[in-house]
Short mmCIF file of C-alpha atoms and ligand atoms in Angstrom, two decimals:
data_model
loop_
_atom_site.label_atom_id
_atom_site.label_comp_id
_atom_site.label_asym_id
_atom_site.label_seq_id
_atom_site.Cartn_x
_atom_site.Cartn_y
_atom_site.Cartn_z
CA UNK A 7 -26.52 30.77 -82.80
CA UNK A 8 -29.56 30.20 -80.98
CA UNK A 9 -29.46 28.32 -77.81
CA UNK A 10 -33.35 27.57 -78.14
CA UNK A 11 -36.66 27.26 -80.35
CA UNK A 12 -37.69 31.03 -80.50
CA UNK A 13 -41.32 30.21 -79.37
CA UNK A 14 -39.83 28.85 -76.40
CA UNK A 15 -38.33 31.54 -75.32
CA UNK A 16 -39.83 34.42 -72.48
CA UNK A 17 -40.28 37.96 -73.61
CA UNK A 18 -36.98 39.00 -72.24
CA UNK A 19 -35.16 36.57 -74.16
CA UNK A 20 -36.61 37.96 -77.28
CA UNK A 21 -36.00 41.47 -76.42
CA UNK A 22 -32.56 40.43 -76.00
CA UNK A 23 -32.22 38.40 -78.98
CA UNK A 24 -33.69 41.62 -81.33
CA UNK A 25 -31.17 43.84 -79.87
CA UNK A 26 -27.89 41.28 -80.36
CA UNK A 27 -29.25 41.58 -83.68
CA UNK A 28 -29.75 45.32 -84.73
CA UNK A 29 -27.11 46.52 -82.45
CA UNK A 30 -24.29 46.31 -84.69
CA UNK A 31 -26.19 47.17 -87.93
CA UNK A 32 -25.74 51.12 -88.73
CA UNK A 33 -29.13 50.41 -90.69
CA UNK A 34 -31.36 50.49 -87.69
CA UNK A 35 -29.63 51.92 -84.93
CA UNK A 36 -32.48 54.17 -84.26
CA UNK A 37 -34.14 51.14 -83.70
CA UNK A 38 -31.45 49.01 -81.53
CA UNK A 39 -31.78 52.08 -79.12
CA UNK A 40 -35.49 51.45 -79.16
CA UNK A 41 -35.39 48.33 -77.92
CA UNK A 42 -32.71 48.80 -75.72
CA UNK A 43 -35.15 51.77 -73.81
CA UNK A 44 -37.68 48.13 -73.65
CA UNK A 45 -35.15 46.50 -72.58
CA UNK A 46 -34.97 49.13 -69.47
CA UNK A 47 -38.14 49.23 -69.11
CA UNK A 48 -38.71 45.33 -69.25
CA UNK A 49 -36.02 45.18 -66.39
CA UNK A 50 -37.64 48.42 -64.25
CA UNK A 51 -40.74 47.42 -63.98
CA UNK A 52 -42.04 51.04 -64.24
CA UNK A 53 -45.64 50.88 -65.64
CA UNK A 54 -46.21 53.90 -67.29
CA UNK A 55 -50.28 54.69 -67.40
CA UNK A 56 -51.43 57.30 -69.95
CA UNK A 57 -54.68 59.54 -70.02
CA UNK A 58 -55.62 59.69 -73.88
CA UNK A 59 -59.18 61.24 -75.07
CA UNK A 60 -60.38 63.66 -77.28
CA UNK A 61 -59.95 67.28 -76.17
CA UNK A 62 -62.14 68.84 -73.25
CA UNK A 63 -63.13 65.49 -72.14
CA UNK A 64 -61.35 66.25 -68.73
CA UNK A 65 -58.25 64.19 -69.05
CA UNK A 66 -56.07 67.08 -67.44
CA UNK A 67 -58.67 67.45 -64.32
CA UNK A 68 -59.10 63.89 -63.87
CA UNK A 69 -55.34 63.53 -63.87
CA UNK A 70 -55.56 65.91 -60.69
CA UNK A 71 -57.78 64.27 -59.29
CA UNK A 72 -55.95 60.96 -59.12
CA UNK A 73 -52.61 62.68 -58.25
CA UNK A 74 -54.53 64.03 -55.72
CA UNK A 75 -52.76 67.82 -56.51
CA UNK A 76 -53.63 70.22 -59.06
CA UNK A 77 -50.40 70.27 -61.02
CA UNK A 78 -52.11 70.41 -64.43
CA UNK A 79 -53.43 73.12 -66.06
CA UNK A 80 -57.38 72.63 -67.09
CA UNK A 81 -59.41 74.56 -69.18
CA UNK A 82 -62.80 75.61 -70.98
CA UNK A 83 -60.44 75.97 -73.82
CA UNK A 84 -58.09 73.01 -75.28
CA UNK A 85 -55.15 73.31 -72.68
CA UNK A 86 -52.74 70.25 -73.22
CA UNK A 87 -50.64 70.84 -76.30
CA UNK A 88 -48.22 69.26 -74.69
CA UNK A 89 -47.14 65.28 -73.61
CA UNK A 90 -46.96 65.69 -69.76
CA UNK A 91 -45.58 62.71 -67.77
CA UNK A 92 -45.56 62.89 -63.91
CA UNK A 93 -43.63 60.93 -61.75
CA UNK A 94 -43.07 60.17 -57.96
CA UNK A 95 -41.11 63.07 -56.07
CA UNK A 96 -40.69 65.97 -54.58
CA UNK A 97 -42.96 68.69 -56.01
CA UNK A 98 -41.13 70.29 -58.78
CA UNK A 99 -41.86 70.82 -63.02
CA UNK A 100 -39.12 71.07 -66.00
CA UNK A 101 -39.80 71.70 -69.47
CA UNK A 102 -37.71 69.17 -71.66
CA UNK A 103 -37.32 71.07 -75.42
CA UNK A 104 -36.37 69.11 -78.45
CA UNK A 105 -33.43 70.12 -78.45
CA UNK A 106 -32.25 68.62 -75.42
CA UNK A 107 -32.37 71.73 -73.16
CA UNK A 108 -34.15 70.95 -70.03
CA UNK A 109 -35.85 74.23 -68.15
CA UNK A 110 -37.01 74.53 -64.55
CA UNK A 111 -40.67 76.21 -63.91
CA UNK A 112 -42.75 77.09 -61.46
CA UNK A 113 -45.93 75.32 -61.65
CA UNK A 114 -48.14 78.48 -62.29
CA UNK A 115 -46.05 79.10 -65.35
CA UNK A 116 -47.09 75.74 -67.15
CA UNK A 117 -49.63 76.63 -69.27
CA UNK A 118 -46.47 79.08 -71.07
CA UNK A 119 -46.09 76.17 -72.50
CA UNK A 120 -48.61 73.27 -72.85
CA UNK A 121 -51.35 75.95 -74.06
CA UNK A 122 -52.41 75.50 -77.83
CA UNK A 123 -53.01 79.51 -76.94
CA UNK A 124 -49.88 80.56 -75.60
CA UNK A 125 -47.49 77.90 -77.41
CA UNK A 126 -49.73 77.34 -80.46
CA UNK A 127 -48.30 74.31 -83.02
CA UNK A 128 -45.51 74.20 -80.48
CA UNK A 129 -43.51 77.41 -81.69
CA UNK A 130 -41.41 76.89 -78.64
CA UNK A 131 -40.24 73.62 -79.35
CA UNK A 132 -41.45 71.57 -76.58
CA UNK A 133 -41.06 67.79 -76.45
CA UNK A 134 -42.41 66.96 -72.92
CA UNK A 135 -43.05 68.38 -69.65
CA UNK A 136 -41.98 66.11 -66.46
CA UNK A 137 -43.42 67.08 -63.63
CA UNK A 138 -42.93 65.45 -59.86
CA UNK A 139 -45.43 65.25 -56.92
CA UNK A 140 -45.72 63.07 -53.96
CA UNK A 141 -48.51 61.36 -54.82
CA UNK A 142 -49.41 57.84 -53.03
CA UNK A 143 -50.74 57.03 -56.72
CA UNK A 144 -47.18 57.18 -58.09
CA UNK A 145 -45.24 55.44 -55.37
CA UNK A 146 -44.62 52.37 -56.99
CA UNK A 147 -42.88 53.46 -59.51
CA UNK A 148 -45.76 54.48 -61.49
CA UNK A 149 -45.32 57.24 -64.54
CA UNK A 150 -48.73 58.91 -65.29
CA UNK A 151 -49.03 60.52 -68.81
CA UNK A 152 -51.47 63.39 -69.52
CA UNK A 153 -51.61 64.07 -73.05
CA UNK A 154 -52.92 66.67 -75.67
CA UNK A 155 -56.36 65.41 -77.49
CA UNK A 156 -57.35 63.12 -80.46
CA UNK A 157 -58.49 64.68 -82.93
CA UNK A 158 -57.81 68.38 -81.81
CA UNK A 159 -57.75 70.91 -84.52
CA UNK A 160 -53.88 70.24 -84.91
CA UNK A 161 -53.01 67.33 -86.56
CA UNK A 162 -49.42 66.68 -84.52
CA UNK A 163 -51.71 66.28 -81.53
CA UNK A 164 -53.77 63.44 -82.63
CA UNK A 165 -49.98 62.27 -83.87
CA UNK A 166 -48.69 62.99 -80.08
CA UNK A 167 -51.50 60.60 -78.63
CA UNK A 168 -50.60 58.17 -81.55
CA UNK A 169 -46.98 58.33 -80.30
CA UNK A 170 -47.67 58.11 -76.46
CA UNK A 171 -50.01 55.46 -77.13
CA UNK A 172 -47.49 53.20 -78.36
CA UNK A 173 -45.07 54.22 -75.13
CA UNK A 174 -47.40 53.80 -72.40
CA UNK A 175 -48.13 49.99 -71.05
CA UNK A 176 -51.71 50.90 -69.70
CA UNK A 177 -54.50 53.72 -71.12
CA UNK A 178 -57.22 55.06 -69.37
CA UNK A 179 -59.27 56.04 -71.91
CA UNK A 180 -61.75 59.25 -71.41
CA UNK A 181 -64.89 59.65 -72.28
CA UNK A 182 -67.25 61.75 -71.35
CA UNK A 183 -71.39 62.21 -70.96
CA UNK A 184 -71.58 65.33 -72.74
CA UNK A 185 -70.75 63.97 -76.40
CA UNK A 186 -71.84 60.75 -77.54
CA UNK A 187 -68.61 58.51 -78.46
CA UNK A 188 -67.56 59.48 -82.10
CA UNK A 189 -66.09 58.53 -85.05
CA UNK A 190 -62.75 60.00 -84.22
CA UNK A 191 -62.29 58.27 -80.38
CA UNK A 192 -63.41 54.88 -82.56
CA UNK A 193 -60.62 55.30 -85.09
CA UNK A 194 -58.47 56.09 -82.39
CA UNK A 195 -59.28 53.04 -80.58
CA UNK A 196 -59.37 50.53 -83.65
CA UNK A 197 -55.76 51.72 -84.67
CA UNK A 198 -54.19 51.88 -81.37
CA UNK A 199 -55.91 49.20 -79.73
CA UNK A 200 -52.84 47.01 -80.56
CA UNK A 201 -50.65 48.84 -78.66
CA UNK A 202 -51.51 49.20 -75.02
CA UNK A 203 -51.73 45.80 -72.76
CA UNK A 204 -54.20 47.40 -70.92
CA UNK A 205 -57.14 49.60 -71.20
CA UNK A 206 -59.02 50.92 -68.43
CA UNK A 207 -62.51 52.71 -70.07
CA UNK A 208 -64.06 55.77 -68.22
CA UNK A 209 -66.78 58.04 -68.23
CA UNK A 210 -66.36 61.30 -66.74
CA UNK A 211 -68.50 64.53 -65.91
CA UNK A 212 -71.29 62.34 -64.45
CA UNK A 213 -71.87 65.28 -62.38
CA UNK A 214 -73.91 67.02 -65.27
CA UNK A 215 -76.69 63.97 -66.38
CA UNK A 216 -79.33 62.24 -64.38
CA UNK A 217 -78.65 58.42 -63.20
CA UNK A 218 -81.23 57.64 -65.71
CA UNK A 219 -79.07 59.52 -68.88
CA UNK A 220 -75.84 58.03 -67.39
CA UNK A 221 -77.48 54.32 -67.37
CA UNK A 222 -78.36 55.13 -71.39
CA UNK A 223 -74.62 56.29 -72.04
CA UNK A 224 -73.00 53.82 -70.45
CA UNK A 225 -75.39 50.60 -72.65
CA UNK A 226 -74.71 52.37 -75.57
CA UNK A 227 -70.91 52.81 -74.70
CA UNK A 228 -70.32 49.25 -73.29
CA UNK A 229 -71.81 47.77 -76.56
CA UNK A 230 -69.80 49.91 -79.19
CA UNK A 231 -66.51 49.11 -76.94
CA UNK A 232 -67.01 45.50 -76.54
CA UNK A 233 -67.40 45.30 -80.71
CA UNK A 234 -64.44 47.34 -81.18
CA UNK A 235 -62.19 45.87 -78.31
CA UNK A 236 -63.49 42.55 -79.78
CA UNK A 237 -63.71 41.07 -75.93
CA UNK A 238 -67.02 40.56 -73.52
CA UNK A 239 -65.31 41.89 -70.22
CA UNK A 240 -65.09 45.99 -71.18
CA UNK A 241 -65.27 47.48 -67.70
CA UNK A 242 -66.52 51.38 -67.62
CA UNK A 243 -65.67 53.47 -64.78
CA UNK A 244 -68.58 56.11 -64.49
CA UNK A 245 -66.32 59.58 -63.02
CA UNK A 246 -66.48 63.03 -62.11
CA UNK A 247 -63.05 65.06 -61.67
CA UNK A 248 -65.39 68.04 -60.59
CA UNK A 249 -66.43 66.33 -57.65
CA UNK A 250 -64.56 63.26 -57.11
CA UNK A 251 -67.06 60.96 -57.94
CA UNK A 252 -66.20 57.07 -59.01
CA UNK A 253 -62.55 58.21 -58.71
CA UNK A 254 -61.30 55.54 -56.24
CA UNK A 255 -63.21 52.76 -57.96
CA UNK A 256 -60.98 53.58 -61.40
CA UNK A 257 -57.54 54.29 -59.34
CA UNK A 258 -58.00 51.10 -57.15
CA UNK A 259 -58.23 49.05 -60.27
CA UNK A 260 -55.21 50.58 -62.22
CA UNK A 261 -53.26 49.96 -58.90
CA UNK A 262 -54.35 46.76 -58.10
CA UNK A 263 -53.61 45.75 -61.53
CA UNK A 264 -50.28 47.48 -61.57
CA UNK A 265 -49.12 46.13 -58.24
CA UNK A 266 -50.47 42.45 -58.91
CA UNK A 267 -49.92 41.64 -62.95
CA UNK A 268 -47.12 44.07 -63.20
CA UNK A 269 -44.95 41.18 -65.03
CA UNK A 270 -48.14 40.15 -66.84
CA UNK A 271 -49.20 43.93 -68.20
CA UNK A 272 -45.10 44.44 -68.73
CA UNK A 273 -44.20 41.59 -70.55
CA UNK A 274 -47.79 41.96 -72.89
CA UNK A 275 -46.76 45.55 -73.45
CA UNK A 276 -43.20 44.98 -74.62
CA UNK A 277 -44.00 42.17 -76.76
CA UNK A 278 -46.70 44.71 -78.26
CA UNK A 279 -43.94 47.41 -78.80
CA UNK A 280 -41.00 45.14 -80.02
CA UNK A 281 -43.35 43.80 -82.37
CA UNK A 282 -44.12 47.51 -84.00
CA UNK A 283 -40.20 48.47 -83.73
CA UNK A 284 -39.09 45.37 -85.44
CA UNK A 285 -41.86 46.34 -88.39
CA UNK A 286 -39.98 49.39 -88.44
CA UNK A 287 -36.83 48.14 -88.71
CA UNK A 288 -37.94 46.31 -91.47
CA UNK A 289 -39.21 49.04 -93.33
CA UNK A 290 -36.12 50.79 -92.94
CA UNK A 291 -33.92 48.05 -93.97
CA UNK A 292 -36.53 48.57 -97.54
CA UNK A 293 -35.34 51.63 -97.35
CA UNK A 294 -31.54 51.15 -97.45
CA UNK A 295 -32.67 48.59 -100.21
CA UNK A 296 -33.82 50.73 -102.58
CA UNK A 297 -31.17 53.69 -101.95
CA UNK A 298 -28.78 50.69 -102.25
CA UNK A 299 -30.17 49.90 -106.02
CA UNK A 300 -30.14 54.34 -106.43
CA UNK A 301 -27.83 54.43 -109.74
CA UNK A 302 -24.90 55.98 -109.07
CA UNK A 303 -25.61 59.42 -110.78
CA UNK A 304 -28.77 59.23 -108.62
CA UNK A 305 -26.98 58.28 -105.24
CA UNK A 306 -23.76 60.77 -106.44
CA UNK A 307 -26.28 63.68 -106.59
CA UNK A 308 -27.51 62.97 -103.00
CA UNK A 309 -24.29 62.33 -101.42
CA UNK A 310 -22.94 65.87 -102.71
CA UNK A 311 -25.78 67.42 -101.85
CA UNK A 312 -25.49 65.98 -97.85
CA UNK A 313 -21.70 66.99 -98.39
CA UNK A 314 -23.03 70.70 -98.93
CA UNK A 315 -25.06 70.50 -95.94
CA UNK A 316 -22.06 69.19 -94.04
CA UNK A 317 -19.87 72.14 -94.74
CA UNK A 318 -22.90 74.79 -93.70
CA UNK A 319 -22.70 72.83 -90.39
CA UNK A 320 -19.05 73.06 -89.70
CA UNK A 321 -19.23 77.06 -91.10
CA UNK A 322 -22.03 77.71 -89.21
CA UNK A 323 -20.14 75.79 -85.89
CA UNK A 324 -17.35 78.20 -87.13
CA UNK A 325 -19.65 81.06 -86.00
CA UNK A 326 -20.76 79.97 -83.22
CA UNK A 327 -20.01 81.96 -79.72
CA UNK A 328 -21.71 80.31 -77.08
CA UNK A 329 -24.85 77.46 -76.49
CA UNK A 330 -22.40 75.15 -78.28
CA UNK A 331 -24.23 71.92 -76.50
CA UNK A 332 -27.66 73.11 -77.63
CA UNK A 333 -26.08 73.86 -81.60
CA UNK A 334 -24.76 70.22 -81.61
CA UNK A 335 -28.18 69.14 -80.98
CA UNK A 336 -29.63 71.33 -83.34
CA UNK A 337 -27.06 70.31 -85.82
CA UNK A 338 -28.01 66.63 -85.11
CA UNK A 339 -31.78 67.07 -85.97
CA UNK A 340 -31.21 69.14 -88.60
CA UNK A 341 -28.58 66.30 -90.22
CA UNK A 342 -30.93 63.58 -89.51
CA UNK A 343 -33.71 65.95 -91.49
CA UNK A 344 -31.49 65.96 -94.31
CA UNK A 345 -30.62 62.49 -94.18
CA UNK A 346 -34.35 62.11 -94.33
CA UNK A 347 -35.08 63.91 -97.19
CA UNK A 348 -32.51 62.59 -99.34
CA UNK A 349 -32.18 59.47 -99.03
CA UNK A 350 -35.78 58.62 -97.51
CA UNK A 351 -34.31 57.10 -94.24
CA UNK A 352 -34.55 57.12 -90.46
CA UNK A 353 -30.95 58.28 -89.42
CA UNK A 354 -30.76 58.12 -85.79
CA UNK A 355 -28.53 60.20 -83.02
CA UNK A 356 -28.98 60.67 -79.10
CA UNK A 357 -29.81 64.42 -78.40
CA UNK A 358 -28.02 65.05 -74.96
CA UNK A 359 -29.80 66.45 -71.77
CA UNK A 360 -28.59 70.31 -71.41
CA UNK A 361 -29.72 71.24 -67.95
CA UNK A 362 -30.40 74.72 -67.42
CA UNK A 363 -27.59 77.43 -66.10
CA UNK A 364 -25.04 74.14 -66.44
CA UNK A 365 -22.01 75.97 -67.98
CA UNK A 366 -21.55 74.76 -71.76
CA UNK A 367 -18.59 72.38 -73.43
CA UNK A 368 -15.72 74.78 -74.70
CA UNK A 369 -15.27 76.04 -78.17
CA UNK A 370 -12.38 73.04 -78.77
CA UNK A 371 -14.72 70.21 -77.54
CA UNK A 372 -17.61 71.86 -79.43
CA UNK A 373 -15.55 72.23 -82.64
CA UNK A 374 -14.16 68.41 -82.82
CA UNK A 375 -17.72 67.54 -81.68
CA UNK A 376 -18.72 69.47 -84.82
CA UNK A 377 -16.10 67.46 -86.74
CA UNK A 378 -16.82 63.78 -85.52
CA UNK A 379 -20.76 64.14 -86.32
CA UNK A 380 -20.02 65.52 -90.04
CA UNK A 381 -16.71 62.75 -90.24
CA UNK A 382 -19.10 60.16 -88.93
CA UNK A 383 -22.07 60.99 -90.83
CA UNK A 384 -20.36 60.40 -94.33
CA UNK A 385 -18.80 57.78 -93.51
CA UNK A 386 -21.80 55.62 -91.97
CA UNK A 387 -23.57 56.43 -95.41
CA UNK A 388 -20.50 55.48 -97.71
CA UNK A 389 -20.84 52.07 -95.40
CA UNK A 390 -24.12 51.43 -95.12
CA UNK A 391 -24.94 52.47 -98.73
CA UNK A 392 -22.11 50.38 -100.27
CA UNK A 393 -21.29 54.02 -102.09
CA UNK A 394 -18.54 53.42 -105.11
CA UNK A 395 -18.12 50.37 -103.48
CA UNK A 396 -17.12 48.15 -106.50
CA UNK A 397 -15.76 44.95 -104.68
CA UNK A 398 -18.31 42.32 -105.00
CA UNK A 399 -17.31 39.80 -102.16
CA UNK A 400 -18.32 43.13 -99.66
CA UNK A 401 -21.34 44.20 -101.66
CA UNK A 402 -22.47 40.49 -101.55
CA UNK A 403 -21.60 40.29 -97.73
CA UNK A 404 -23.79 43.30 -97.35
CA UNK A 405 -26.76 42.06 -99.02
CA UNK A 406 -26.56 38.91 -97.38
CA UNK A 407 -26.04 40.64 -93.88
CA UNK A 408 -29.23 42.58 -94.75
CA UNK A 409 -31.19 39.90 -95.65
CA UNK A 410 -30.43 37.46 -92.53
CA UNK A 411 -31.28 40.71 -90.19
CA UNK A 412 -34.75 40.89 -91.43
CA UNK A 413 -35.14 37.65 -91.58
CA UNK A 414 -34.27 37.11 -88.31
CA UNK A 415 -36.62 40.30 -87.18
CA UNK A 416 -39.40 39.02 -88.86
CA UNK A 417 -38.80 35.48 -86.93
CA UNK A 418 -39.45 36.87 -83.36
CA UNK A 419 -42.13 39.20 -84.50
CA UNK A 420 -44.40 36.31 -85.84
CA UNK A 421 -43.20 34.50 -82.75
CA UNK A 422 -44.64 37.74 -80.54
CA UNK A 423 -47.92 38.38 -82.96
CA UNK A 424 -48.41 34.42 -82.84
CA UNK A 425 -48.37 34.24 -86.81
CA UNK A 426 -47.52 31.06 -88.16
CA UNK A 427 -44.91 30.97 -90.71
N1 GDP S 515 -68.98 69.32 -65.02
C1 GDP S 515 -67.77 68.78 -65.17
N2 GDP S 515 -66.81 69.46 -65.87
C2 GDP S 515 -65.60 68.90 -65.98
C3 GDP S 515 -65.29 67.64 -65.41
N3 GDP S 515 -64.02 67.34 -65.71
C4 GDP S 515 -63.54 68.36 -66.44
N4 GDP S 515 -64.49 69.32 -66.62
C5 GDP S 515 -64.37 70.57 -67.38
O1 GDP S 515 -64.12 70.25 -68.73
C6 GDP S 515 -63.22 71.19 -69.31
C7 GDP S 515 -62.02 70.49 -69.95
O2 GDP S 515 -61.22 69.91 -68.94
P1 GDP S 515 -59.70 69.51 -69.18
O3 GDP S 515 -59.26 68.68 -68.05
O4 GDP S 515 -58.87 70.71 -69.52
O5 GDP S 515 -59.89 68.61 -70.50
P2 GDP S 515 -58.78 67.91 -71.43
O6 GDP S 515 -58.67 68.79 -72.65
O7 GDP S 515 -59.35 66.58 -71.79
O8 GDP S 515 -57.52 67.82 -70.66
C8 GDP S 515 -62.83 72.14 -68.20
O9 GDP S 515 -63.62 73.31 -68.31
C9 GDP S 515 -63.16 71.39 -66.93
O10 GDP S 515 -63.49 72.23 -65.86
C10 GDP S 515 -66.32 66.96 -64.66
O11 GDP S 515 -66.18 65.86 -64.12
N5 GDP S 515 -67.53 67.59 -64.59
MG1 MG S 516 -55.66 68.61 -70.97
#
């Protein structure tokens, strides 16, 4: 099948090879999508460059001040509860929900919903807000990524960064002179440090210390960075977003990096990520191992009780009147849930975009909607789970089919980590 040595072959290659692979296995659709968003990426060459710190260090103002427009909401209190990405365009900000509905706002109206006051442990169901501005910064193509703090007093936040982390191909990562770097940004660091291809280190609110106090930070800082980044070169970019300070220094770098090694920081940071999805797909493929080897009393109990949470869908879709695109999302997420529970897998479905005042699917399109998600579900389960399947030569063939996949997986990923096998 292979038309060369894997450790011959360029980043793209592999990308391509993992998704030939997982595409057609139910197990790990959620990750085959995955890699097909690298894939995207790989071919776009949109570098996307997140902000991550603990909270208050001035991520959100700095942001600003690189955009060059005040479009995010900053605060003596911790303000970002939510992921914000900003792109290249006309000025304009939507609120994307979990549930697939996407929202128009007007800028002053943000912090409704990125507040930890005002939306506190995201009540409102926020995934992301995407906001546009003309900013020379973004020109190229560029996504910039504010995000809530490590280590804030909710734990999904420190999860959020976690997340973003592993989505964004460059970090600028904020400290700042009025609190020594602690225990919490060097965990951060150690476990994510894998995951970006590039790190750009800064220092911010300079503003407040003499030249003197800075000089002491920054020794202190370079040495603890270069031990945990385990490299000589760690750069730190003394800032101030109050007054504008070192800012061009730390944006001429990121965009001299982005415009000349885009390739380079691309192809490190997908070879990063496709390395952590394939690990997943290998733990989920565990997964459908040991549901495979439930006994059947085990596995009958669980499939009944996912059959009685299929018929409260289709009631429930039953008695529905209206919003029917937002309910099939919600019944998505909340069969996935389930999925989750019982059988301790990942089971994976695209939540569509519902823009805002776009008039809904009908009741008919709604209700076989309802109908192929619930048929579908069962029957991707019965398959995947070999359930009262009693002919050997399939059960065999399935086992088999399982094992070459992760073998397979695990082949490029030692090829990507450099592992010998
Ligand atoms: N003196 C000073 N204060 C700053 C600076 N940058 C941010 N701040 C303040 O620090 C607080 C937290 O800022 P914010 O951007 O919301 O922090 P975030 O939680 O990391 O996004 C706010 O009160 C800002 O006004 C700076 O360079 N100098
Ligand atoms: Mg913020």
């Amino acid at each position: 099948m292979l038309s060369k040595p894997i450790k011959e072959m360029t980043i793209l290659e592999k990308t391509n090879m993992a998704y030939d692979l997982m595409k057609d296995d139910d197990a790990v659709k959620g990750q085959a999508a995955q890699v097909e968003t690298l894939l995207e990426k790989l071919k776009s060459e949109d570098i996307t460059v997140a902000v991550i710190g603990q909270f208050k260090r001035g991520k959100s103002a700095l942001a600003n001040r690189i955009l060059g427009d005040d479009v995010l909401p900053v605060g003596i209190v911790p303000i970002t509860s939510a992921v914000t990405k900003v792109r290249y365009g006309k000025r304009q900000a939507e609120v994307h929900y979990e549930n697939g509905v996407v929202e128009p706002v007007e800028f002053e109206r943000l912090h409704e919903f990125i507040s930890e006051q005002e939306n506190s442990n995201n009540e409102l169901g926020v995934q992301s807000v995407e906001l546009k501005t003309p900013s020379k910064f973004l020109k190229n193509g560029l996504t910039f990524v504010d995000t809530p703090g490590v280590g804030s007093y909710h734990k999904n936040n420190t999860e959020v960064a976690y997340e973003h982390m592993k989505e964004s191909d460059a970090v600028i990562f904020l400290l700042s002179v009025d609190s020594p770097i602690n225990q919490i940004e060097i965990d951060f660091l150690k476990n994510t440090k894998e995951f970006a291809a590039k790190f750009y280190f800064a220092v911010n609110k300079i503003d407040v210390v003499s030249e003197a106090e800075l000089k002491a930070y920054t020794d202190y800082c370079g040495m603890l960075l270069k031990q945990l980044m385990g490299k000589d070169d760690v750069r730190l970019f003394p800032v101030s977003a109050k007054t504008g300070q070192g800012i061009d220094d730390l944006k001429d770098a990121v965009l001299r990096d982005c415009k000349k090694n885009t390739r380079e920081i691309m192809e490190a940071s997908t070879a990063k990520k496709l390395a952590d999805v394939i690990n997943s797909a290998a733990t989920q493929l565990d997964f459908y191992w040991s549901a495979m080897n439930l006994e059947y009393k085990e596995l009958d109990k669980r499939f009944a009780a996912i059959n009685k949470t299929l018929e409260d869908v289709r009631s429930k879709a039953d008695a529905c009147e209206g919003n029917f695109d937002v309910h099939l999302n919600e019944y998505k997420l909340m069969l996935s849930e389930t999925v989750k529970d019982l059988f301790g897998m990942e089971y994976h479905y695209e939540i569509d975009t519902v823009r805002y005042g776009v008039i809904d699917m009908d009741r008919e399109d709604f209700l076989k909607n309802v109908d192929d998600l619930c048929d579908d579900l069962t029957k991707t389960l019965d398959r995947i789970l070999l359930y009262r399947e009693e002919n050997a030569y399939t059960v065999c063939h399935r086992i088999n089919a399982i094992n070459r996949l992760s073998r397979n997986l695990r082949r490029i990923r030692d090829s990507l980590t450099g592992e010998r096998r």
